[in-house]
Structure formats: structure tokens, C-alpha cells
CSV table of C-alpha atoms in Angstrom, one decimal:
chain,number,residue,atom,x,y,z
A,151,MET,CA,109.1,90.7,68.3
A,152,LYS,CA,110.5,87.2,68.7
A,153,ILE,CA,113.6,85.7,70.9
A,154,SER,CA,116.6,85.3,68.5
A,155,GLU,CA,117.6,81.9,67.6
A,156,ASN,CA,120.9,82.3,68.6
A,157,TYR,CA,119.8,81.9,72.4
A,158,ILE,CA,118.0,78.7,73.8
A,159,LEU,CA,116.4,78.5,77.4
A,160,ARG,CA,117.8,75.5,79.2
A,161,GLU,CA,116.7,73.9,82.6
A,162,ILE,CA,119.8,72.9,84.9
A,163,ALA,CA,119.2,72.0,88.3
A,164,GLY,CA,116.0,73.6,88.5
A,165,GLU,CA,117.1,77.1,87.6
A,166,TYR,CA,116.1,78.3,83.8
A,167,ILE,CA,118.9,79.6,81.8
A,168,VAL,CA,119.5,81.6,78.9
A,169,VAL,CA,122.4,80.1,76.5
A,170,PRO,CA,123.8,81.6,73.7
A,171,THR,CA,124.4,79.3,70.8
A,172,GLY,CA,126.5,79.9,67.4
A,173,SER,CA,127.9,83.7,66.7
A,174,ALA,CA,126.0,84.8,70.1
A,175,ALA,CA,128.5,82.3,72.0
A,176,MET,CA,131.4,84.5,71.1
A,177,ASP,CA,129.7,87.5,71.8
A,178,PHE,CA,127.7,87.5,74.9
A,179,LYS,CA,129.3,87.4,78.3
A,180,GLY,CA,127.7,86.8,81.4
A,181,LEU,CA,124.7,84.7,82.3
A,182,ILE,CA,120.7,85.3,82.6
A,183,THR,CA,118.7,83.2,84.8
A,184,LEU,CA,115.0,83.7,84.5
A,185,ASN,CA,112.0,83.3,87.0
A,186,ASP,CA,108.9,81.5,86.2
A,187,THR,CA,107.3,84.9,84.6
A,188,GLY,CA,110.5,85.1,82.5
A,189,VAL,CA,109.9,81.3,81.4
A,190,PHE,CA,106.6,82.2,80.6
A,191,LEU,CA,107.1,85.3,78.6
A,192,TRP,CA,110.4,83.7,77.1
A,193,LYS,CA,108.6,80.9,75.6
A,194,LEU,CA,105.6,83.0,74.2
A,195,LEU,CA,108.5,85.1,72.4
A,196,GLN,CA,110.0,81.8,71.1
A,197,GLU,CA,106.7,80.5,69.6
A,198,ASP,CA,105.3,83.1,67.7
A,199,ASP,CA,105.8,86.8,66.7
A,200,GLN,CA,104.6,88.9,70.0
A,201,THR,CA,103.4,92.6,70.6
A,202,LYS,CA,103.6,94.0,74.4
A,203,GLU,CA,99.8,93.9,74.3
A,204,SER,CA,99.7,90.1,73.4
A,205,LEU,CA,102.2,89.3,76.1
A,206,LEU,CA,100.3,91.4,78.6
A,207,ASP,CA,97.0,89.4,77.8
A,208,ALA,CA,98.8,86.2,78.1
A,209,LEU,CA,100.6,86.9,81.4
A,210,CYS,CA,97.3,88.5,82.9
A,211,GLU,CA,95.5,85.3,81.7
A,212,GLU,CA,98.2,82.5,83.0
A,213,TYR,CA,98.9,84.3,86.9
A,214,GLU,CA,95.8,86.6,87.2
A,215,ALA,CA,98.2,89.6,87.6
A,216,VAL,CA,97.3,93.2,87.9
A,217,ARG,CA,97.6,94.5,84.4
A,218,GLU,CA,99.6,97.7,85.4
A,219,GLU,CA,102.1,95.7,87.3
A,220,ALA,CA,102.2,93.0,84.7
A,221,LYS,CA,103.0,96.1,81.8
A,222,ALA,CA,105.9,97.1,84.1
A,223,ASP,CA,107.4,93.4,84.5
A,224,ILE,CA,107.0,93.1,80.6
A,225,GLU,CA,108.7,96.1,79.8
A,226,GLU,CA,111.4,95.3,82.5
A,227,PHE,CA,111.8,91.9,81.0
A,228,LEU,CA,111.9,93.2,77.6
A,229,GLN,CA,114.6,96.0,78.1
A,230,ARG,CA,116.6,93.5,79.4
A,231,ILE,CA,116.7,90.8,77.0
A,232,ARG,CA,116.5,93.5,74.3
A,233,SER,CA,119.9,95.2,75.6
A,234,GLU,CA,121.7,91.6,75.6
A,235,GLY,CA,120.7,91.6,71.8
A,236,MET,CA,118.4,88.5,72.8
A,237,LEU,CA,115.1,90.2,70.9
A,238,ILE,CA,114.4,90.8,67.3
A,239,GLU,CA,111.7,93.4,66.9
């Protein structure tokens, strides 16, 4: 899975905001801000095709997170961006 090229991440006044581009700018209504964990996952999904397992491994390594908690956080994040059409699977 990977982030759609129709969305980019921008830092504005210390906040990370997902900005729609191209045709997504016409369809997407609203605003999505990301915390540090969301930014980390977003960047991984922008760089390479990822699996839930690869995201989990990277998140646990970066933040020394408890695996089960990290797994739940990843599921919630993926569901959120999937529901907005930002995720290509």
C-alpha cells in the first residue's frame, strides 16, 4: 500500500497538514492534521510500497512502542486515510 500522489504533506506553523492536489482538491472536503506518529507513517507510505507488518516493524523500532498498541494505532491511521481515498492498496 502507498499514499496517493494526489495528496502531499505540508508543515505549516508547526502543524503537519495533508493537502489535496489535482483532482483530489476538487473532491476532498475538510482538513487532516497528523501527529508525529502519523507523519512518520505517512512518510513511509510515500517512499515505498508498505505492508502493515513493515509499518509495524518501523514504528516499533523508531518509537520503541509496545507492538499491540502500535498495531492498533496503525490500523486506526490506515482506516482514516483509506476512508478519505488517500491510500492506494
